[in-house]
PDB file of C-alpha atoms in Angstrom:
ATOM      1  CA  LEU A1197     -30.834   9.853  51.758  1.00 56.00           C
ATOM      2  CA  LYS A1198     -32.848  10.206  48.598  1.00 72.00           C
ATOM      3  CA  GLY A1199     -35.537   7.940  47.255  1.00 84.00           C
ATOM      4  CA  VAL A1200     -38.422   6.008  48.723  1.00 91.00           C
ATOM      5  CA  SER A1201     -37.945   3.626  51.628  1.00 94.00           C
ATOM      6  CA  ALA A1202     -38.132  -0.110  51.017  1.00 95.00           C
ATOM      7  CA  ARG A1203     -40.817  -0.318  53.699  1.00 96.00           C
ATOM      8  CA  ALA A1204     -43.010   2.220  51.843  1.00 96.00           C
ATOM      9  CA  LEU A1205     -42.557   0.228  48.613  1.00 95.00           C
ATOM     10  CA  GLY A1206     -43.565  -2.985  50.384  1.00 96.00           C
ATOM     11  CA  ILE A1207     -40.301  -4.790  49.612  1.00 97.00           C
ATOM     12  CA  GLY A1208     -38.716  -4.799  53.070  1.00 97.00           C
ATOM     13  CA  ARG A1209     -39.186  -4.502  56.810  1.00 97.00           C
ATOM     14  CA  GLU A1210     -36.453  -1.857  57.121  1.00 95.00           C
ATOM     15  CA  ASP A1211     -36.336   1.547  55.442  1.00 95.00           C
ATOM     16  CA  ASP A1212     -32.991   0.994  53.709  1.00 95.00           C
ATOM     17  CA  VAL A1213     -33.027  -2.723  52.757  1.00 96.00           C
ATOM     18  CA  GLY A1214     -35.498  -4.448  50.459  1.00 97.00           C
ATOM     19  CA  TYR A1215     -35.791  -7.623  48.408  1.00 98.00           C
ATOM     20  CA  VAL A1216     -37.261  -8.382  44.990  1.00 97.00           C
ATOM     21  CA  GLN A1217     -37.776 -11.832  43.487  1.00 96.00           C
ATOM     22  CA  CYS A1218     -37.487 -12.528  39.758  1.00 94.00           C
ATOM     23  CA  PRO A1219     -37.987 -15.734  37.775  1.00 93.00           C
ATOM     24  CA  ASP A1220     -34.845 -17.043  36.071  1.00 90.00           C
ATOM     25  CA  PRO A1221     -35.817 -18.191  32.564  1.00 88.00           C
ATOM     26  CA  GLY A1222     -33.009 -20.742  32.444  1.00 88.00           C
ATOM     27  CA  GLU A1223     -31.296 -21.939  29.300  1.00 89.00           C
ATOM     28  CA  PRO A1224     -28.798 -21.264  27.869  1.00 90.00           C
ATOM     29  CA  TYR A1225     -27.036 -19.745  30.910  1.00 88.00           C
ATOM     30  CA  THR A1226     -28.619 -21.359  33.994  1.00 88.00           C
ATOM     31  CA  CYS A1227     -30.899 -24.233  35.019  1.00 92.00           C
ATOM     32  CA  GLY A1228     -33.723 -21.817  35.827  1.00 91.00           C
ATOM     33  CA  GLY A1229     -35.431 -21.159  39.129  1.00 94.00           C
ATOM     34  CA  THR A1230     -35.788 -17.948  41.099  1.00 93.00           C
ATOM     35  CA  VAL A1231     -33.372 -15.107  41.793  1.00 91.00           C
ATOM     36  CA  VAL A1232     -33.712 -12.885  44.879  1.00 94.00           C
ATOM     37  CA  PHE A1233     -32.021  -9.472  44.797  1.00 96.00           C
ATOM     38  CA  GLU A1234     -31.197  -7.503  47.933  1.00 97.00           C
ATOM     39  CA  LEU A1235     -31.481  -3.752  47.361  1.00 95.00           C
ATOM     40  CA  ARG A1236     -29.779  -1.350  49.756  1.00 94.00           C
ATOM     41  CA  ARG A1237     -30.113   2.408  49.997  1.00 91.00           C
ATOM     42  CA  GLU A1238     -26.753   3.887  51.034  1.00 87.00           C
ATOM     43  CA  VAL A1239     -25.369   7.327  51.739  1.00 82.00           C
ATOM     44  CA  LEU A1240     -23.064   8.479  48.933  1.00 79.00           C
TER      45      LEU A1240
END
């Protein structure tokens, strides 16, 4: 695997799975709020 582990980046408890949270600005496409993305490091 290449890259930095999610644990080292401080975005996850496991090496290969992390989460980032982004504000959703809302209009015109959504009602706003927060979006959470799950990031996975996989073998290609």
